[in-house]
């Protein structure tokens, strides 16, 4: 497996939910190598440009056999706003695929827990695993308008449990409350989660109580995205780790003990 630095062609940039966009890129070399849970560093926008000076990390949301690569992202700052305005035919720098992926070992049920944009890498994992095992996705968002439509996952047989903080769709409450009500998972199941730190901690407590293996995908600010600057280093239960190189996917016990 190798990481590449390429210029990817923009195929489409379209809204996916409130303040959320989907970017489809032509990147066959990266798409072919990508595993669920890995990410790319995006930037600069346009060949030869220096902007953004620091590329930004995004989980791989989909990587098709056709060579297309999709990112799903929230509009939070300057670069993500620039990305939302990208017209087809423009080119963006990409470095990837980077980092560890999910192992999601075994053939038992796979329970996925997504908080907000944490759904981005879990859709890729669900699509890869659904043909060979039962997959359930617990998906929490603040309100119905922030939920990304997941028709392709439903068609692939993935059971989706939506939870909204304001009760405007699905079950009212947090996604941690939703999965707790559904649990415990059957013997042989594994859980993979991505989302805010508070949610990850709650899922870790549940997985420990149920004695179910857990993988967590973490987010930090990043600079180089390739292990050189230590900008992404965080203190985990097992010590200091670089999220870009040692992660972003970690065993739940490595993170919380
Ligand atoms: C491994 C990894 C995977 C990621 N995958 C996705 C993804 O699939 N979709 C997605 O929307 N975002 C993802 N992110 C976060 C994404 O990298 C940032 O949202 C992006 O860099 C923001 O760039 P910007 O220039 O628009 O915002 P900036 O102007 O750089 O920042 C705007 C605001 O967002 C905050 N912020 C920026 N990055 C982060 C972060 N990593 N954690 C917490 N706060 C942050 C800043 O503090 C600031 O308040 C991922 C991050 C990592 C490390
Ligand atoms: S971002 Fe530079 S070491 Fe991880």
PDB file of C-alpha atoms and ligand atoms in Angstrom:
ATOM      1  CA  UNK A   1       0.000   0.000   0.000  1.00  0.00           C
ATOM      2  CA  UNK A   2       1.395   3.425  -0.878  1.00  0.00           C
ATOM      3  CA  UNK A   3       0.553   7.054  -0.373  1.00  0.00           C
ATOM      4  CA  UNK A   4       0.559   9.315  -3.426  1.00  0.00           C
ATOM      5  CA  UNK A   5       0.663  13.032  -4.108  1.00  0.00           C
ATOM      6  CA  UNK A   6      -1.538  13.759  -7.105  1.00  0.00           C
ATOM      7  CA  UNK A   7      -3.600  16.412  -8.841  1.00  0.00           C
ATOM      8  CA  UNK A   8      -7.235  15.301  -8.777  1.00  0.00           C
ATOM      9  CA  UNK A   9      -9.879  16.623 -11.149  1.00  0.00           C
ATOM     10  CA  UNK A  10     -13.097  17.938  -9.620  1.00  0.00           C
ATOM     11  CA  UNK A  11     -16.116  16.084 -11.026  1.00  0.00           C
ATOM     12  CA  UNK A  12     -18.847  17.536  -8.836  1.00  0.00           C
ATOM     13  CA  UNK A  13     -19.344  19.642  -5.736  1.00  0.00           C
ATOM     14  CA  UNK A  14     -22.892  19.540  -4.399  1.00  0.00           C
ATOM     15  CA  UNK A  15     -24.830  20.183  -1.182  1.00  0.00           C
ATOM     16  CA  UNK A  16     -25.578  17.019   0.813  1.00  0.00           C
ATOM     17  CA  UNK A  17     -27.348  18.466   3.893  1.00  0.00           C
ATOM     18  CA  UNK A  18     -27.432  21.754   5.826  1.00  0.00           C
ATOM     19  CA  UNK A  19     -23.915  23.281   5.787  1.00  0.00           C
ATOM     20  CA  UNK A  20     -22.608  20.011   4.366  1.00  0.00           C
ATOM     21  CA  UNK A  21     -21.176  19.322   0.918  1.00  0.00           C
ATOM     22  CA  UNK A  22     -20.049  16.337  -1.075  1.00  0.00           C
ATOM     23  CA  UNK A  23     -16.975  16.619  -3.335  1.00  0.00           C
ATOM     24  CA  UNK A  24     -16.469  14.008  -6.042  1.00  0.00           C
ATOM     25  CA  UNK A  25     -12.976  13.797  -7.504  1.00  0.00           C
ATOM     26  CA  UNK A  26     -11.312  11.786 -10.243  1.00  0.00           C
ATOM     27  CA  UNK A  27      -8.400  10.139  -8.415  1.00  0.00           C
ATOM     28  CA  UNK A  28      -7.959   6.537  -9.635  1.00  0.00           C
ATOM     29  CA  UNK A  29      -4.556   5.934  -8.009  1.00  0.00           C
ATOM     30  CA  UNK A  30      -5.779   7.014  -4.567  1.00  0.00           C
ATOM     31  CA  UNK A  31      -9.220   5.384  -4.903  1.00  0.00           C
ATOM     32  CA  UNK A  32      -7.677   2.037  -5.820  1.00  0.00           C
ATOM     33  CA  UNK A  33      -5.462   1.978  -2.694  1.00  0.00           C
ATOM     34  CA  UNK A  34      -7.956   3.458  -0.215  1.00  0.00           C
ATOM     35  CA  UNK A  35      -9.258   1.501   2.770  1.00  0.00           C
ATOM     36  CA  UNK A  36     -12.159   2.628   4.987  1.00  0.00           C
ATOM     37  CA  UNK A  37     -10.926   4.875   7.804  1.00  0.00           C
ATOM     38  CA  UNK A  38      -8.077   6.379   5.802  1.00  0.00           C
ATOM     39  CA  UNK A  39      -7.975  10.054   4.866  1.00  0.00           C
ATOM     40  CA  UNK A  40      -6.491  12.429   2.303  1.00  0.00           C
ATOM     41  CA  UNK A  41      -4.775  15.791   2.747  1.00  0.00           C
ATOM     42  CA  UNK A  42      -6.417  18.244   0.339  1.00  0.00           C
ATOM     43  CA  UNK A  43      -4.591  21.275  -1.046  1.00  0.00           C
ATOM     44  CA  UNK A  44      -3.433  23.363  -2.698  1.00  0.00           C
ATOM     45  CA  UNK A  45      -6.412  24.238  -4.825  1.00  0.00           C
ATOM     46  CA  UNK A  46      -5.194  24.627  -8.444  1.00  0.00           C
ATOM     47  CA  UNK A  47      -1.821  23.371  -9.616  1.00  0.00           C
ATOM     48  CA  UNK A  48       1.155  25.595  -8.765  1.00  0.00           C
ATOM     49  CA  UNK A  49      -0.832  27.625  -6.232  1.00  0.00           C
ATOM     50  CA  UNK A  50       0.173  27.873  -2.572  1.00  0.00           C
ATOM     51  CA  UNK A  51      -3.319  28.173  -1.151  1.00  0.00           C
ATOM     52  CA  UNK A  52      -4.113  26.712   1.300  1.00  0.00           C
ATOM     53  CA  UNK A  53      -0.523  26.733   2.534  1.00  0.00           C
ATOM     54  CA  UNK A  54      -1.405  23.895   4.918  1.00  0.00           C
ATOM     55  CA  UNK A  55      -3.477  21.141   3.304  1.00  0.00           C
ATOM     56  CA  UNK A  56      -6.579  19.963   5.193  1.00  0.00           C
ATOM     57  CA  UNK A  57      -7.411  16.367   6.231  1.00  0.00           C
ATOM     58  CA  UNK A  58     -10.656  14.717   5.075  1.00  0.00           C
ATOM     59  CA  UNK A  59     -11.837  11.146   5.561  1.00  0.00           C
ATOM     60  CA  UNK A  60     -12.432   9.122   2.439  1.00  0.00           C
ATOM     61  CA  UNK A  61     -16.213   8.914   2.179  1.00  0.00           C
ATOM     62  CA  UNK A  62     -16.334   6.686  -0.903  1.00  0.00           C
ATOM     63  CA  UNK A  63     -13.767   5.163  -3.224  1.00  0.00           C
ATOM     64  CA  UNK A  64     -15.265   3.469  -6.236  1.00  0.00           C
ATOM     65  CA  UNK A  65     -13.743   0.884  -8.571  1.00  0.00           C
ATOM     66  CA  UNK A  66     -14.375   3.515 -11.281  1.00  0.00           C
ATOM     67  CA  UNK A  67     -11.582   5.653  -9.773  1.00  0.00           C
ATOM     68  CA  UNK A  68     -13.876   8.269  -8.239  1.00  0.00           C
ATOM     69  CA  UNK A  69     -13.169   9.467  -4.721  1.00  0.00           C
ATOM     70  CA  UNK A  70     -15.765  11.246  -2.571  1.00  0.00           C
ATOM     71  CA  UNK A  71     -15.339  13.508   0.437  1.00  0.00           C
ATOM     72  CA  UNK A  72     -18.164  14.679   2.685  1.00  0.00           C
ATOM     73  CA  UNK A  73     -17.468  17.837   4.609  1.00  0.00           C
ATOM     74  CA  UNK A  74     -18.969  20.582   6.736  1.00  0.00           C
ATOM     75  CA  UNK A  75     -18.535  24.266   5.934  1.00  0.00           C
ATOM     76  CA  UNK A  76     -16.522  25.448   8.925  1.00  0.00           C
ATOM     77  CA  UNK A  77     -13.836  27.805   7.619  1.00  0.00           C
ATOM     78  CA  UNK A  78     -12.018  29.282   4.660  1.00  0.00           C
ATOM     79  CA  UNK A  79     -10.864  26.132   2.873  1.00  0.00           C
ATOM     80  CA  UNK A  80     -14.122  24.224   3.191  1.00  0.00           C
ATOM     81  CA  UNK A  81     -15.973  27.293   1.848  1.00  0.00           C
ATOM     82  CA  UNK A  82     -13.542  27.424  -1.111  1.00  0.00           C
ATOM     83  CA  UNK A  83     -14.110  23.709  -1.694  1.00  0.00           C
ATOM     84  CA  UNK A  84     -17.874  24.224  -1.906  1.00  0.00           C
ATOM     85  CA  UNK A  85     -17.330  26.649  -4.818  1.00  0.00           C
ATOM     86  CA  UNK A  86     -15.131  24.284  -6.845  1.00  0.00           C
ATOM     87  CA  UNK A  87     -16.419  23.911 -10.407  1.00  0.00           C
ATOM     88  CA  UNK A  88     -16.029  20.702 -12.431  1.00  0.00           C
ATOM     89  CA  UNK A  89     -12.669  20.585 -14.204  1.00  0.00           C
ATOM     90  CA  UNK A  90     -10.739  22.443 -11.473  1.00  0.00           C
ATOM     91  CA  UNK A  91      -7.817  20.574  -9.931  1.00  0.00           C
ATOM     92  CA  UNK A  92      -6.900  20.052  -6.293  1.00  0.00           C
ATOM     93  CA  UNK A  93      -3.757  18.607  -4.744  1.00  0.00           C
ATOM     94  CA  UNK A  94      -4.288  15.352  -2.851  1.00  0.00           C
ATOM     95  CA  UNK A  95      -1.942  13.405  -0.610  1.00  0.00           C
ATOM     96  CA  UNK A  96      -3.132   9.956   0.333  1.00  0.00           C
ATOM     97  CA  UNK A  97      -4.473   7.558   1.214  1.00  0.00           C
ATOM     98  CA  UNK A  98      -3.041   8.297   4.659  1.00  0.00           C
ATOM     99  CA  UNK A  99      -3.268   6.653   8.067  1.00  0.00           C
ATOM    100  CA  UNK A 100      -4.575   3.428   9.484  1.00  0.00           C
ATOM    101  CA  UNK A 101      -7.950   2.120   8.396  1.00  0.00           C
ATOM    102  CA  UNK A 102     -10.620   0.236  10.326  1.00  0.00           C
ATOM    103  CA  UNK A 103      -9.854  -3.460  10.693  1.00  0.00           C
ATOM    104  CA  UNK A 104     -13.500  -4.343  11.571  1.00  0.00           C
ATOM    105  CA  UNK A 105     -12.240  -7.877  12.080  1.00  0.00           C
ATOM    106  CA  UNK A 106     -14.439 -10.967  11.902  1.00  0.00           C
ATOM    107  CA  UNK A 107     -17.734 -11.730  10.243  1.00  0.00           C
ATOM    108  CA  UNK A 108     -20.107 -10.971  13.139  1.00  0.00           C
ATOM    109  CA  UNK A 109     -22.442  -7.979  13.109  1.00  0.00           C
ATOM    110  CA  UNK A 110     -20.799  -4.610  12.533  1.00  0.00           C
ATOM    111  CA  UNK A 111     -22.329  -1.746  14.517  1.00  0.00           C
ATOM    112  CA  UNK A 112     -21.305   1.705  13.306  1.00  0.00           C
ATOM    113  CA  UNK A 113     -21.818   4.828  15.403  1.00  0.00           C
ATOM    114  CA  UNK A 114     -21.612   8.204  13.665  1.00  0.00           C
ATOM    115  CA  UNK A 115     -21.890  11.624  15.276  1.00  0.00           C
ATOM    116  CA  UNK A 116     -22.468  14.391  12.685  1.00  0.00           C
ATOM    117  CA  UNK A 117     -19.721  14.424  10.036  1.00  0.00           C
ATOM    118  CA  UNK A 118     -18.319  11.289  11.680  1.00  0.00           C
ATOM    119  CA  UNK A 119     -20.563   9.521   9.197  1.00  0.00           C
ATOM    120  CA  UNK A 120     -18.060  10.307   6.401  1.00  0.00           C
ATOM    121  CA  UNK A 121     -15.635   7.369   6.888  1.00  0.00           C
ATOM    122  CA  UNK A 122     -18.320   5.009   8.205  1.00  0.00           C
ATOM    123  CA  UNK A 123     -20.296   5.076   4.941  1.00  0.00           C
ATOM    124  CA  UNK A 124     -17.196   3.798   3.121  1.00  0.00           C
ATOM    125  CA  UNK A 125     -16.779   1.059   5.754  1.00  0.00           C
ATOM    126  CA  UNK A 126     -20.482   0.111   5.595  1.00  0.00           C
ATOM    127  CA  UNK A 127     -20.422  -0.174   1.798  1.00  0.00           C
ATOM    128  CA  UNK A 128     -17.347  -2.409   1.870  1.00  0.00           C
ATOM    129  CA  UNK A 129     -18.647  -4.691   4.644  1.00  0.00           C
ATOM    130  CA  UNK A 130     -22.380  -4.951   3.826  1.00  0.00           C
ATOM    131  CA  UNK A 131     -21.956  -7.671   1.160  1.00  0.00           C
ATOM    132  CA  UNK A 132     -20.415 -10.066   3.711  1.00  0.00           C
ATOM    133  CA  UNK A 133     -22.003  -9.350   7.108  1.00  0.00           C
ATOM    134  CA  UNK A 134     -24.923  -7.632   8.831  1.00  0.00           C
ATOM    135  CA  UNK A 135     -24.235  -3.903   9.264  1.00  0.00           C
ATOM    136  CA  UNK A 136     -26.179  -1.417  11.435  1.00  0.00           C
ATOM    137  CA  UNK A 137     -25.504   2.305  11.381  1.00  0.00           C
ATOM    138  CA  UNK A 138     -26.490   4.459  14.378  1.00  0.00           C
ATOM    139  CA  UNK A 139     -26.393   8.028  13.074  1.00  0.00           C
ATOM    140  CA  UNK A 140     -26.784  11.063  15.322  1.00  0.00           C
ATOM    141  CA  UNK A 141     -27.261  14.653  14.134  1.00  0.00           C
ATOM    142  CA  UNK A 142     -28.479  17.867  15.753  1.00  0.00           C
ATOM    143  CA  UNK A 143     -31.607  18.118  13.559  1.00  0.00           C
ATOM    144  CA  UNK A 144     -33.211  16.400  10.549  1.00  0.00           C
ATOM    145  CA  UNK A 145     -31.849  18.932   8.026  1.00  0.00           C
ATOM    146  CA  UNK A 146     -28.283  17.923   8.999  1.00  0.00           C
ATOM    147  CA  UNK A 147     -28.776  14.233   8.170  1.00  0.00           C
ATOM    148  CA  UNK A 148     -27.091  13.204   4.917  1.00  0.00           C
ATOM    149  CA  UNK A 149     -29.414  10.982   2.816  1.00  0.00           C
ATOM    150  CA  UNK A 150     -28.053   7.431   2.835  1.00  0.00           C
ATOM    151  CA  UNK A 151     -30.165   5.746   0.162  1.00  0.00           C
ATOM    152  CA  UNK A 152     -27.299   3.708  -1.289  1.00  0.00           C
ATOM    153  CA  UNK A 153     -26.536   2.236   2.125  1.00  0.00           C
ATOM    154  CA  UNK A 154     -30.177   1.290   2.660  1.00  0.00           C
ATOM    155  CA  UNK A 155     -30.230  -0.354  -0.779  1.00  0.00           C
ATOM    156  CA  UNK A 156     -27.130  -2.314   0.256  1.00  0.00           C
ATOM    157  CA  UNK A 157     -29.109  -3.690   3.219  1.00  0.00           C
ATOM    158  CA  UNK A 158     -27.582  -1.543   5.972  1.00  0.00           C
ATOM    159  CA  UNK A 159     -30.070  -0.889   8.800  1.00  0.00           C
ATOM    160  CA  UNK A 160     -29.998   2.801   9.729  1.00  0.00           C
ATOM    161  CA  UNK A 161     -31.075   4.155  13.134  1.00  0.00           C
ATOM    162  CA  UNK A 162     -31.275   7.948  13.085  1.00  0.00           C
ATOM    163  CA  UNK A 163     -31.234   9.998  16.295  1.00  0.00           C
ATOM    164  CA  UNK A 164     -31.698  13.770  16.443  1.00  0.00           C
ATOM    165  CA  UNK A 165     -30.936  16.012  19.405  1.00  0.00           C
ATOM    166  CA  UNK A 166     -34.108  18.052  18.782  1.00  0.00           C
ATOM    167  CA  UNK A 167     -36.345  15.078  17.958  1.00  0.00           C
ATOM    168  CA  UNK A 168     -37.140  16.368  14.427  1.00  0.00           C
ATOM    169  CA  UNK A 169     -36.512  12.896  12.891  1.00  0.00           C
ATOM    170  CA  UNK A 170     -35.749   9.384  14.104  1.00  0.00           C
ATOM    171  CA  UNK A 171     -35.369   8.840  17.847  1.00  0.00           C
ATOM    172  CA  UNK A 172     -35.132  11.930  20.036  1.00  0.00           C
ATOM    173  CA  UNK A 173     -31.854  12.184  21.966  1.00  0.00           C
ATOM    174  CA  UNK A 174     -28.228  11.357  21.374  1.00  0.00           C
ATOM    175  CA  UNK A 175     -26.858   8.548  19.264  1.00  0.00           C
ATOM    176  CA  UNK A 176     -25.244   7.080  22.409  1.00  0.00           C
ATOM    177  CA  UNK A 177     -28.698   6.820  24.011  1.00  0.00           C
ATOM    178  CA  UNK A 178     -30.016   5.198  20.820  1.00  0.00           C
ATOM    179  CA  UNK A 179     -27.341   2.496  20.669  1.00  0.00           C
ATOM    180  CA  UNK A 180     -27.630   1.867  24.411  1.00  0.00           C
ATOM    181  CA  UNK A 181     -31.354   1.185  23.953  1.00  0.00           C
ATOM    182  CA  UNK A 182     -30.601  -1.188  21.042  1.00  0.00           C
ATOM    183  CA  UNK A 183     -27.801  -3.058  22.845  1.00  0.00           C
ATOM    184  CA  UNK A 184     -26.167  -5.242  23.723  1.00  0.00           C
ATOM    185  CA  UNK A 185     -24.956  -6.352  20.296  1.00  0.00           C
ATOM    186  CA  UNK A 186     -24.901 -10.109  19.593  1.00  0.00           C
ATOM    187  CA  UNK A 187     -21.821 -12.192  20.388  1.00  0.00           C
ATOM    188  CA  UNK A 188     -19.094 -11.753  17.771  1.00  0.00           C
ATOM    189  CA  UNK A 189     -20.119  -8.183  16.935  1.00  0.00           C
ATOM    190  CA  UNK A 190     -17.651  -5.304  16.653  1.00  0.00           C
ATOM    191  CA  UNK A 191     -18.309  -1.565  16.956  1.00  0.00           C
ATOM    192  CA  UNK A 192     -16.651   1.244  14.978  1.00  0.00           C
ATOM    193  CA  UNK A 193     -17.323   4.884  15.832  1.00  0.00           C
ATOM    194  CA  UNK A 194     -16.429   8.363  14.602  1.00  0.00           C
ATOM    195  CA  UNK A 195     -17.680  11.652  16.012  1.00  0.00           C
ATOM    196  CA  UNK A 196     -17.208  14.153  18.829  1.00  0.00           C
ATOM    197  CA  UNK A 197     -14.975  13.195  21.755  1.00  0.00           C
ATOM    198  CA  UNK A 198     -17.875  13.119  24.246  1.00  0.00           C
ATOM    199  CA  UNK A 199     -19.743  10.647  22.031  1.00  0.00           C
ATOM    200  CA  UNK A 200     -16.646   8.456  21.613  1.00  0.00           C
ATOM    201  CA  UNK A 201     -16.201   8.295  25.389  1.00  0.00           C
ATOM    202  CA  UNK A 202     -19.850   7.264  25.864  1.00  0.00           C
ATOM    203  CA  UNK A 203     -19.535   4.549  23.205  1.00  0.00           C
ATOM    204  CA  UNK A 204     -16.329   3.308  24.836  1.00  0.00           C
ATOM    205  CA  UNK A 205     -18.160   2.921  28.179  1.00  0.00           C
ATOM    206  CA  UNK A 206     -20.955   0.941  26.506  1.00  0.00           C
ATOM    207  CA  UNK A 207     -18.539  -1.287  24.557  1.00  0.00           C
ATOM    208  CA  UNK A 208     -16.597  -2.009  27.765  1.00  0.00           C
ATOM    209  CA  UNK A 209     -19.840  -2.904  29.582  1.00  0.00           C
ATOM    210  CA  UNK A 210     -20.878  -5.192  26.701  1.00  0.00           C
ATOM    211  CA  UNK A 211     -17.348  -6.595  26.249  1.00  0.00           C
ATOM    212  CA  UNK A 212     -17.543  -5.726  22.535  1.00  0.00           C
ATOM    213  CA  UNK A 213     -14.385  -4.807  20.550  1.00  0.00           C
ATOM    214  CA  UNK A 214     -14.353  -1.125  19.587  1.00  0.00           C
ATOM    215  CA  UNK A 215     -12.448   0.952  17.036  1.00  0.00           C
ATOM    216  CA  UNK A 216     -12.503   4.741  17.170  1.00  0.00           C
ATOM    217  CA  UNK A 217     -11.584   7.216  14.444  1.00  0.00           C
ATOM    218  CA  UNK A 218     -10.128  10.402  15.969  1.00  0.00           C
ATOM    219  CA  UNK A 219      -9.810  13.962  14.673  1.00  0.00           C
ATOM    220  CA  UNK A 220      -7.225  16.608  15.531  1.00  0.00           C
ATOM    221  CA  UNK A 221      -5.799  19.662  13.811  1.00  0.00           C
ATOM    222  CA  UNK A 222      -3.103  18.558  11.349  1.00  0.00           C
ATOM    223  CA  UNK A 223      -0.268  20.289   9.528  1.00  0.00           C
ATOM    224  CA  UNK A 224       1.897  17.875   7.512  1.00  0.00           C
ATOM    225  CA  UNK A 225      -0.420  14.855   7.667  1.00  0.00           C
ATOM    226  CA  UNK A 226       2.526  12.492   7.269  1.00  0.00           C
ATOM    227  CA  UNK A 227       4.139  12.044  10.668  1.00  0.00           C
ATOM    228  CA  UNK A 228       6.809  14.745  10.456  1.00  0.00           C
ATOM    229  CA  UNK A 229       5.621  17.776  12.455  1.00  0.00           C
ATOM    230  CA  UNK A 230       3.955  16.283  15.584  1.00  0.00           C
ATOM    231  CA  UNK A 231       1.187  18.865  15.126  1.00  0.00           C
ATOM    232  CA  UNK A 232      -1.468  16.179  15.485  1.00  0.00           C
ATOM    233  CA  UNK A 233       0.017  14.417  18.544  1.00  0.00           C
ATOM    234  CA  UNK A 234      -2.466  13.773  21.349  1.00  0.00           C
ATOM    235  CA  UNK A 235      -2.283  12.102  24.728  1.00  0.00           C
ATOM    236  CA  UNK A 236      -4.125   8.783  24.771  1.00  0.00           C
ATOM    237  CA  UNK A 237      -4.403   6.234  27.599  1.00  0.00           C
ATOM    238  CA  UNK A 238      -1.421   4.350  26.134  1.00  0.00           C
ATOM    239  CA  UNK A 239       0.732   7.453  25.636  1.00  0.00           C
ATOM    240  CA  UNK A 240       1.283  10.190  23.098  1.00  0.00           C
ATOM    241  CA  UNK A 241       0.304   9.272  19.529  1.00  0.00           C
ATOM    242  CA  UNK A 242       0.354  11.002  16.131  1.00  0.00           C
ATOM    243  CA  UNK A 243      -3.186  10.835  14.777  1.00  0.00           C
ATOM    244  CA  UNK A 244      -2.001  11.116  11.151  1.00  0.00           C
ATOM    245  CA  UNK A 245       0.433   8.212  11.265  1.00  0.00           C
ATOM    246  CA  UNK A 246      -0.537   6.020  14.254  1.00  0.00           C
ATOM    247  CA  UNK A 247      -4.250   6.661  13.579  1.00  0.00           C
ATOM    248  CA  UNK A 248      -6.719   8.090  12.869  1.00  0.00           C
ATOM    249  CA  UNK A 249      -8.284   4.717  13.794  1.00  0.00           C
ATOM    250  CA  UNK A 250      -7.341   3.362  17.234  1.00  0.00           C
ATOM    251  CA  UNK A 251      -8.539   0.518  19.416  1.00  0.00           C
ATOM    252  CA  UNK A 252     -10.952   1.943  22.022  1.00  0.00           C
ATOM    253  CA  UNK A 253      -8.718   0.717  24.888  1.00  0.00           C
ATOM    254  CA  UNK A 254      -5.712   2.579  23.447  1.00  0.00           C
ATOM    255  CA  UNK A 255      -7.727   5.793  23.590  1.00  0.00           C
ATOM    256  CA  UNK A 256      -9.566   5.546  26.924  1.00  0.00           C
ATOM    257  CA  UNK A 257      -7.844   2.650  28.719  1.00  0.00           C
TER     258      UNK A 257
HETATM  259  C1  LIG B   1      -8.284  12.475  10.062  1.00  0.00           C
HETATM  260  C2  LIG B   1      -9.277  13.592   9.866  1.00  0.00           C
HETATM  261  C3  LIG B   1     -10.385  13.380   9.067  1.00  0.00           C
HETATM  262  C4  LIG B   1     -11.314  14.412   8.876  1.00  0.00           C
HETATM  263  N1  LIG B   1     -12.389  14.157   8.089  1.00  0.00           N
HETATM  264  C5  LIG B   1     -13.302  15.115   7.890  1.00  0.00           C
HETATM  265  C6  LIG B   1     -14.430  14.857   7.064  1.00  0.00           C
HETATM  266  O1  LIG B   1     -14.589  13.763   6.511  1.00  0.00           O
HETATM  267  N2  LIG B   1     -15.327  15.860   6.889  1.00  0.00           N
HETATM  268  C7  LIG B   1     -15.163  17.094   7.501  1.00  0.00           C
HETATM  269  O2  LIG B   1     -16.005  17.973   7.315  1.00  0.00           O
HETATM  270  N3  LIG B   1     -14.101  17.358   8.275  1.00  0.00           N
HETATM  271  C8  LIG B   1     -13.163  16.408   8.481  1.00  0.00           C
HETATM  272  N4  LIG B   1     -12.073  16.684   9.253  1.00  0.00           N
HETATM  273  C9  LIG B   1     -11.922  18.052   9.796  1.00  0.00           C
HETATM  274  C10 LIG B   1     -11.422  18.980   8.668  1.00  0.00           C
HETATM  275  O3  LIG B   1     -10.063  18.683   8.431  1.00  0.00           O
HETATM  276  C11 LIG B   1     -11.578  20.448   9.069  1.00  0.00           C
HETATM  277  O4  LIG B   1     -12.945  20.745   9.200  1.00  0.00           O
HETATM  278  C12 LIG B   1     -10.962  21.359   8.000  1.00  0.00           C
HETATM  279  O5  LIG B   1      -9.557  21.261   8.067  1.00  0.00           O
HETATM  280  C13 LIG B   1     -11.382  22.792   8.215  1.00  0.00           C
HETATM  281  O6  LIG B   1     -10.699  23.610   7.291  1.00  0.00           O
HETATM  282  P1  LIG B   1     -11.163  25.131   7.076  1.00  0.00           P
HETATM  283  O7  LIG B   1     -10.049  25.883   6.440  1.00  0.00           O
HETATM  284  O8  LIG B   1     -12.480  25.173   6.386  1.00  0.00           O
HETATM  285  O9  LIG B   1     -11.412  25.640   8.541  1.00  0.00           O
HETATM  286  P2  LIG B   1     -10.379  26.435   9.473  1.00  0.00           P
HETATM  287  O10 LIG B   1     -10.462  27.883   9.095  1.00  0.00           O
HETATM  288  O11 LIG B   1      -9.041  25.774   9.457  1.00  0.00           O
HETATM  289  O12 LIG B   1     -11.066  26.197  10.883  1.00  0.00           O
HETATM  290  C14 LIG B   1     -12.414  26.651  11.132  1.00  0.00           C
HETATM  291  C15 LIG B   1     -12.832  26.230  12.538  1.00  0.00           C
HETATM  292  O13 LIG B   1     -12.881  24.788  12.626  1.00  0.00           O
HETATM  293  C16 LIG B   1     -12.030  24.335  13.674  1.00  0.00           C
HETATM  294  N5  LIG B   1     -11.388  23.084  13.218  1.00  0.00           N
HETATM  295  C17 LIG B   1     -10.697  22.889  12.087  1.00  0.00           C
HETATM  296  N6  LIG B   1     -10.241  21.627  12.003  1.00  0.00           N
HETATM  297  C18 LIG B   1     -10.667  20.997  13.107  1.00  0.00           C
HETATM  298  C19 LIG B   1     -10.528  19.682  13.624  1.00  0.00           C
HETATM  299  N7  LIG B   1      -9.842  18.725  12.978  1.00  0.00           N
HETATM  300  N8  LIG B   1     -11.103  19.399  14.810  1.00  0.00           N
HETATM  301  C20 LIG B   1     -11.784  20.334  15.483  1.00  0.00           C
HETATM  302  N9  LIG B   1     -11.956  21.593  15.050  1.00  0.00           N
HETATM  303  C21 LIG B   1     -11.403  21.934  13.892  1.00  0.00           C
HETATM  304  C22 LIG B   1     -11.026  25.448  13.884  1.00  0.00           C
HETATM  305  O14 LIG B   1     -10.523  25.456  15.209  1.00  0.00           O
HETATM  306  C23 LIG B   1     -11.850  26.684  13.616  1.00  0.00           C
HETATM  307  O15 LIG B   1     -12.595  27.055  14.743  1.00  0.00           O
HETATM  308  C24 LIG B   1     -11.125  15.680   9.487  1.00  0.00           C
HETATM  309  C25 LIG B   1     -10.000  15.890  10.290  1.00  0.00           C
HETATM  310  C26 LIG B   1      -9.100  14.859  10.490  1.00  0.00           C
HETATM  311  C27 LIG B   1      -7.905  15.086  11.352  1.00  0.00           C
HETATM  312  S1  LIG B   2       0.136  16.271  11.176  1.00  0.00           S
HETATM  313 FE1  LIG B   2       2.309  16.376  11.205  1.00  0.00          FE
HETATM  314  S2  LIG B   2       2.834  14.652  12.446  1.00  0.00           S
HETATM  315 FE2  LIG B   2       0.693  14.452  12.184  1.00  0.00          FE
END
